[in-house]
Short mmCIF file of C-alpha atoms and ligand atoms in Angstrom, two decimals:
data_model
loop_
_atom_site.label_atom_id
_atom_site.label_comp_id
_atom_site.label_asym_id
_atom_site.label_seq_id
_atom_site.Cartn_x
_atom_site.Cartn_y
_atom_site.Cartn_z
CA MET T 103 79.72 143.70 70.30
CA LYS T 104 82.25 143.11 73.10
CA VAL T 105 85.22 145.44 73.48
CA ASN T 106 88.45 144.94 75.44
CA THR T 107 90.37 148.07 74.96
CA LEU T 108 90.02 151.52 76.58
CA THR T 109 89.52 153.24 73.36
CA GLY T 110 87.04 150.71 72.26
CA LEU T 111 85.13 151.10 75.52
CA LEU T 112 85.00 155.00 75.24
CA ASP T 113 83.83 154.70 71.67
CA LYS T 114 81.21 152.24 72.46
CA MET T 115 79.91 154.55 75.42
CA TRP T 116 79.77 157.57 73.10
CA THR T 117 77.90 155.65 70.31
CA ASP T 118 75.35 154.39 72.83
CA TYR T 119 75.04 157.83 74.53
CA VAL T 120 74.20 159.82 71.27
CA GLU T 121 71.98 156.96 70.01
CA ILE T 122 69.76 157.26 73.08
CA ASN T 123 70.34 160.94 73.55
CA PRO T 124 69.99 162.64 70.14
CA LEU T 125 70.05 166.05 71.87
CA ALA T 126 73.67 165.57 72.78
CA GLN T 127 74.50 164.76 69.14
CA LYS T 128 72.70 168.04 68.09
CA VAL T 129 74.79 170.10 70.62
CA TYR T 130 77.85 168.32 69.39
CA ASP T 131 77.02 169.05 65.73
CA LEU T 132 76.18 172.60 66.41
CA LEU T 133 79.66 173.25 68.02
CA THR T 134 81.68 171.18 65.52
CA ASN T 135 79.72 173.05 62.62
CA ASP T 136 81.13 176.21 64.23
CA GLY T 137 84.57 174.82 63.76
CA GLU T 138 85.03 173.73 67.43
CA HIS T 139 87.04 170.53 68.26
CA ILE T 140 85.34 169.00 71.33
CA LEU T 141 87.47 167.44 74.15
CA ASN T 142 85.56 165.50 76.67
CA ASP T 143 86.27 166.60 80.29
CA HIS T 144 84.51 163.68 82.09
CA ILE T 145 82.13 160.79 81.73
CA ALA T 146 79.65 160.28 84.56
CA LEU T 147 78.50 156.72 85.55
CA ARG T 148 75.82 155.70 88.16
CA THR T 149 75.40 152.64 90.21
CA PHE T 150 74.42 151.26 93.68
CA ASN T 151 76.90 150.47 96.56
CA HIS T 152 75.99 146.81 96.36
CA SER T 153 79.07 144.57 96.53
CA ARG T 154 78.44 143.27 92.94
CA VAL T 155 78.13 146.55 91.13
CA SER T 156 79.78 149.18 93.51
CA ILE T 157 82.07 152.09 92.40
CA ASP T 158 85.21 149.76 92.99
CA VAL T 159 83.74 147.03 90.69
CA LEU T 160 82.77 149.45 87.85
CA ALA T 161 86.19 151.27 88.20
CA LYS T 162 88.22 148.17 87.46
CA PRO T 163 88.48 148.37 83.61
CA PHE T 164 89.54 152.11 84.04
CA LEU T 165 92.22 151.20 86.70
CA GLU T 166 93.56 148.36 84.43
CA SER T 167 93.77 151.00 81.62
CA GLY T 168 95.99 153.57 83.27
CA TYR T 169 93.40 155.55 85.31
CA LYS T 170 94.12 156.48 89.00
CA TYR T 171 91.73 157.24 91.91
CA MET T 172 92.03 161.01 92.58
CA GLY T 173 89.24 162.06 94.98
CA ASP T 174 85.99 161.32 96.45
CA TYR T 175 82.64 163.23 97.17
CA HIS T 176 79.74 163.01 99.54
CA PHE T 177 76.15 164.09 98.67
CA THR T 178 74.28 163.89 101.98
CA GLU T 179 70.85 165.02 100.76
CA LYS T 180 70.85 162.74 97.66
CA LYS T 181 72.41 159.82 99.67
CA LEU T 182 75.18 159.38 97.27
CA TYR T 183 78.89 158.73 97.27
CA ALA T 184 81.26 159.34 94.29
CA LYS T 185 84.84 158.86 93.26
CA HIS T 186 86.73 160.35 90.36
CA PHE T 187 89.53 158.80 88.35
CA GLU T 188 92.07 160.48 85.98
CA HIS T 189 94.44 159.17 83.32
CA ALA T 190 98.14 160.18 82.92
CA ASP T 191 97.11 161.33 79.40
CA GLU T 192 95.38 164.69 80.09
CA LYS T 193 93.36 164.35 76.85
CA MET T 194 91.60 161.40 78.22
CA PRO T 195 88.27 162.05 79.90
CA LYS T 196 88.12 161.91 83.69
CA ILE T 197 85.70 159.17 84.95
CA PHE T 198 83.22 160.14 87.61
CA ILE T 199 81.30 157.18 89.22
CA SER T 200 78.64 157.66 91.85
CA GLU T 201 76.67 155.05 93.87
CA LEU T 202 73.44 155.24 95.70
CA LEU T 203 73.81 154.45 99.45
CA LEU T 204 71.22 151.63 99.79
CA GLU T 205 71.26 151.46 103.58
CA LYS T 206 69.86 154.93 103.75
CA PHE T 207 66.60 153.78 101.96
CA SER T 208 63.57 151.77 102.76
CA PRO T 209 63.40 148.00 102.98
CA GLU T 210 61.11 148.10 99.91
CA LEU T 211 63.66 149.86 97.81
CA ASN T 212 66.35 147.55 98.91
CA LYS T 213 64.25 144.61 98.04
CA LEU T 214 63.56 145.96 94.65
CA ILE T 215 67.25 146.79 93.89
CA ASN T 216 68.43 143.46 95.29
CA ARG T 217 65.93 141.60 93.07
CA MET T 218 67.36 143.55 90.02
CA ILE T 219 70.94 142.99 90.79
CA ASN T 220 70.31 139.23 91.45
CA GLU T 221 69.18 138.99 87.83
CA ILE T 222 72.64 140.10 86.53
CA PRO T 223 74.26 136.86 85.18
CA SER T 224 77.01 135.58 87.50
CA GLY T 225 80.31 137.28 86.59
CA LYS T 226 78.87 139.64 83.97
CA GLU T 227 79.72 142.62 86.06
CA LEU T 228 83.37 141.67 85.90
CA GLU T 229 83.48 141.90 82.04
CA PHE T 230 85.59 144.81 80.69
CA ASP T 231 82.63 146.37 78.99
CA PHE T 232 79.99 145.84 81.67
CA ILE T 233 79.88 149.59 82.24
CA SER T 234 78.38 149.85 78.73
CA ALA T 235 76.07 146.83 78.97
CA GLY T 236 72.74 148.79 79.26
CA ARG T 237 70.14 147.37 81.51
CA PRO T 238 70.97 143.92 82.79
CA TRP T 239 67.67 143.25 84.59
CA SER T 240 63.93 143.39 83.98
CA VAL T 241 61.95 146.29 85.47
CA SER T 242 58.27 147.28 85.40
CA ILE T 243 56.66 150.70 85.20
CA LYS T 244 55.49 150.25 88.61
CA ASP T 245 58.96 149.36 89.90
CA TYR T 246 60.27 152.57 88.16
CA GLN T 247 57.49 154.66 89.73
CA ASP T 248 57.97 153.13 93.11
CA LEU T 249 61.73 153.88 93.13
CA MET T 250 60.93 157.37 91.88
CA LYS T 251 59.06 158.11 95.10
CA GLU T 252 62.32 157.66 97.08
CA SER T 253 65.07 158.64 94.51
CA ASP T 254 65.22 160.02 91.03
CA TYR T 255 68.68 158.50 90.83
CA ALA T 256 67.51 155.01 91.83
CA ALA T 257 64.72 155.17 89.24
CA TRP T 258 67.10 156.38 86.47
CA VAL T 259 69.48 153.49 87.04
CA SER T 260 66.66 150.90 87.09
CA ALA T 261 65.48 152.05 83.70
CA PHE T 262 68.81 152.69 81.92
CA GLY T 263 71.26 150.30 83.72
CA TYR T 264 74.99 150.66 82.87
CA ARG T 265 75.80 153.43 80.42
CA PRO T 266 76.99 156.96 80.67
CA ASN T 267 74.71 159.33 82.37
CA HIS T 268 76.41 162.22 80.73
CA PHE T 269 79.52 163.24 78.61
CA THR T 270 80.99 166.74 79.21
CA VAL T 271 82.37 169.36 76.75
CA PHE T 272 85.60 170.80 78.13
CA ILE T 273 84.93 174.44 77.59
CA ASN T 274 88.51 175.55 77.93
CA ALA T 275 89.40 173.70 74.75
CA LEU T 276 86.74 175.73 72.66
CA LYS T 277 87.87 178.60 70.63
CA LYS T 278 84.77 180.78 70.19
CA PHE T 279 82.86 179.70 73.22
CA SER T 280 85.47 179.59 75.94
CA ASP T 281 83.21 181.57 78.14
CA ILE T 282 80.46 179.65 79.81
CA GLN T 283 77.98 182.40 79.77
CA ASN T 284 78.36 182.90 75.99
CA LEU T 285 78.10 179.29 75.39
CA ASN T 286 74.91 179.09 77.47
CA GLU T 287 73.35 181.91 75.50
CA HIS T 288 74.53 180.25 72.15
CA LEU T 289 72.80 176.97 73.19
CA LYS T 290 69.63 178.59 74.37
CA GLY T 291 69.56 180.66 71.17
CA HIS T 292 69.44 177.34 69.32
CA GLY T 293 66.47 176.17 71.48
CA PHE T 294 68.30 173.91 73.94
CA LYS T 295 66.91 174.02 77.47
CA LEU T 296 69.50 174.31 80.27
CA ASN T 297 69.12 172.91 83.81
CA SER T 298 68.43 176.01 85.98
CA SER T 299 68.31 174.28 89.35
CA GLY T 300 70.73 176.46 91.50
CA GLY T 301 71.18 178.80 88.49
CA GLU T 302 72.35 177.97 85.01
CA ILE T 303 75.96 178.14 86.00
CA LYS T 304 76.98 176.03 88.96
CA GLY T 305 80.16 176.90 90.73
CA SER T 306 82.57 179.85 89.99
CA LYS T 307 86.03 180.94 89.27
CA GLU T 308 86.74 180.96 93.11
CA VAL T 309 86.08 177.18 93.35
CA CYS T 310 88.03 176.66 90.02
CA LEU T 311 85.13 175.03 88.21
CA GLU T 312 82.03 176.34 86.39
CA GLN T 313 79.45 173.92 85.00
CA SER T 314 76.18 173.97 83.18
CA SER T 315 74.20 171.35 81.48
CA THR T 316 71.15 170.67 79.12
CA LEU T 317 68.12 169.13 80.67
CA ALA T 318 67.99 165.42 79.92
CA ASN T 319 65.90 164.63 76.78
CA ASN T 320 62.96 162.49 77.25
CA ILE T 321 62.78 159.18 75.44
CA GLU T 322 60.44 156.26 75.28
CA VAL T 323 61.74 153.30 77.27
CA SER T 324 60.45 149.66 77.18
CA PHE T 325 59.61 148.23 80.49
CA SER T 326 58.43 144.68 81.20
CA ASP T 327 54.85 145.77 81.17
CA GLY T 328 54.83 148.60 78.61
CA LYS T 329 56.41 151.82 77.47
CA LEU T 330 56.95 155.02 79.36
CA THR T 331 58.51 158.42 78.15
CA ILE T 332 60.99 159.40 80.71
CA PRO T 333 64.19 161.68 81.15
CA ALA T 334 67.33 159.96 79.71
CA CYS T 335 70.79 161.62 79.60
CA TYR T 336 72.04 165.14 79.35
CA TYR T 337 75.13 166.90 78.04
CA GLU T 338 77.35 168.93 80.39
CA PHE T 339 79.78 171.71 80.03
CA ALA T 340 82.72 172.46 82.31
CA LYS T 341 85.11 175.30 82.48
CA ARG T 342 88.18 174.85 84.69
CA TYR T 343 90.39 177.52 86.29
CA PRO T 344 93.96 177.29 87.64
CA MET T 345 94.56 176.76 91.35
CA GLN T 346 97.05 178.76 93.34
CA ASN T 347 99.92 176.53 92.04
CA GLY T 348 98.93 177.53 88.55
CA LYS T 349 97.74 174.07 87.56
CA LEU T 350 94.17 173.56 86.26
CA TYR T 351 91.84 172.27 88.90
CA GLN T 352 90.93 168.70 87.94
CA GLY T 353 88.45 167.81 90.71
CA PHE T 354 84.65 168.25 91.19
CA VAL T 355 82.69 170.53 93.43
CA ALA T 356 80.07 168.58 95.39
CA ALA T 357 77.63 171.52 95.80
CA SER T 358 77.62 171.96 92.00
CA ALA T 359 77.43 168.36 91.10
CA ASP T 360 74.51 168.05 93.71
CA LYS T 361 72.49 170.32 91.41
CA ILE T 362 73.64 168.81 88.18
CA PHE T 363 72.36 165.42 89.34
CA GLU T 364 68.89 167.10 88.98
CA SER T 365 69.22 167.33 85.19
CA THR T 366 67.51 163.99 84.97
CA ASN T 367 64.79 164.86 87.39
CA GLN T 368 61.20 164.93 86.00
CA GLY T 369 59.21 168.02 85.67
CA GLN T 370 62.02 170.66 85.63
NI1 LIG V 446 79.43 165.89 85.33
#
């Protein structure tokens, strides 16, 4: 079903996200059954820096709906660039869009990604809900595995296409679990595995942002030549602290996000 409103788009993204990521629904249920009301801090989206599907193309429906560009981030090692967008209504989730810097990868990877992007029907990327369109190209298990040799991120996008990589619980709005350490212990006590790359808690009060995340759950994905069980999406948790001016920090910390990206890596 096509949607053309911001609320419709956010609802569609959430529905799709919990459908392929039952683990997020379980975390959501665990917290809401405890009486918590969950506010979403941000939604993360992934793409390539190709002119048809770059950050600026994907950001259009959000910019048309009252979002503004607020900051950008460089991830040298992972060869990624990202921008974040905020809505005037602080209850609306921030939007974090990253793109893989294709020129920094092999001709083989570029050939494969270009072949995929060329399969997107002309103009489809300009539709309001393209960001929730899922995978708009065909991809084989071998393609996925070849991409994986160079970039976990490229392989993830090839398999899942356009849909949220993660939603994020805004810890500050929780009543019982407003401390990230307590929240992490609570989640682990209920059997959820957290991403421990760089420590379970990324960031600190000093950088005004603490984050943790579950490891992505594995799901079976259909490729053009068969099925493969691979990491899908994860759920993130963010606690924000006030800056010197007393306002809550709304940005992102590149060093932390760098480790959070690894929540979808295989074999953690
Ligand atoms: Ni995030």
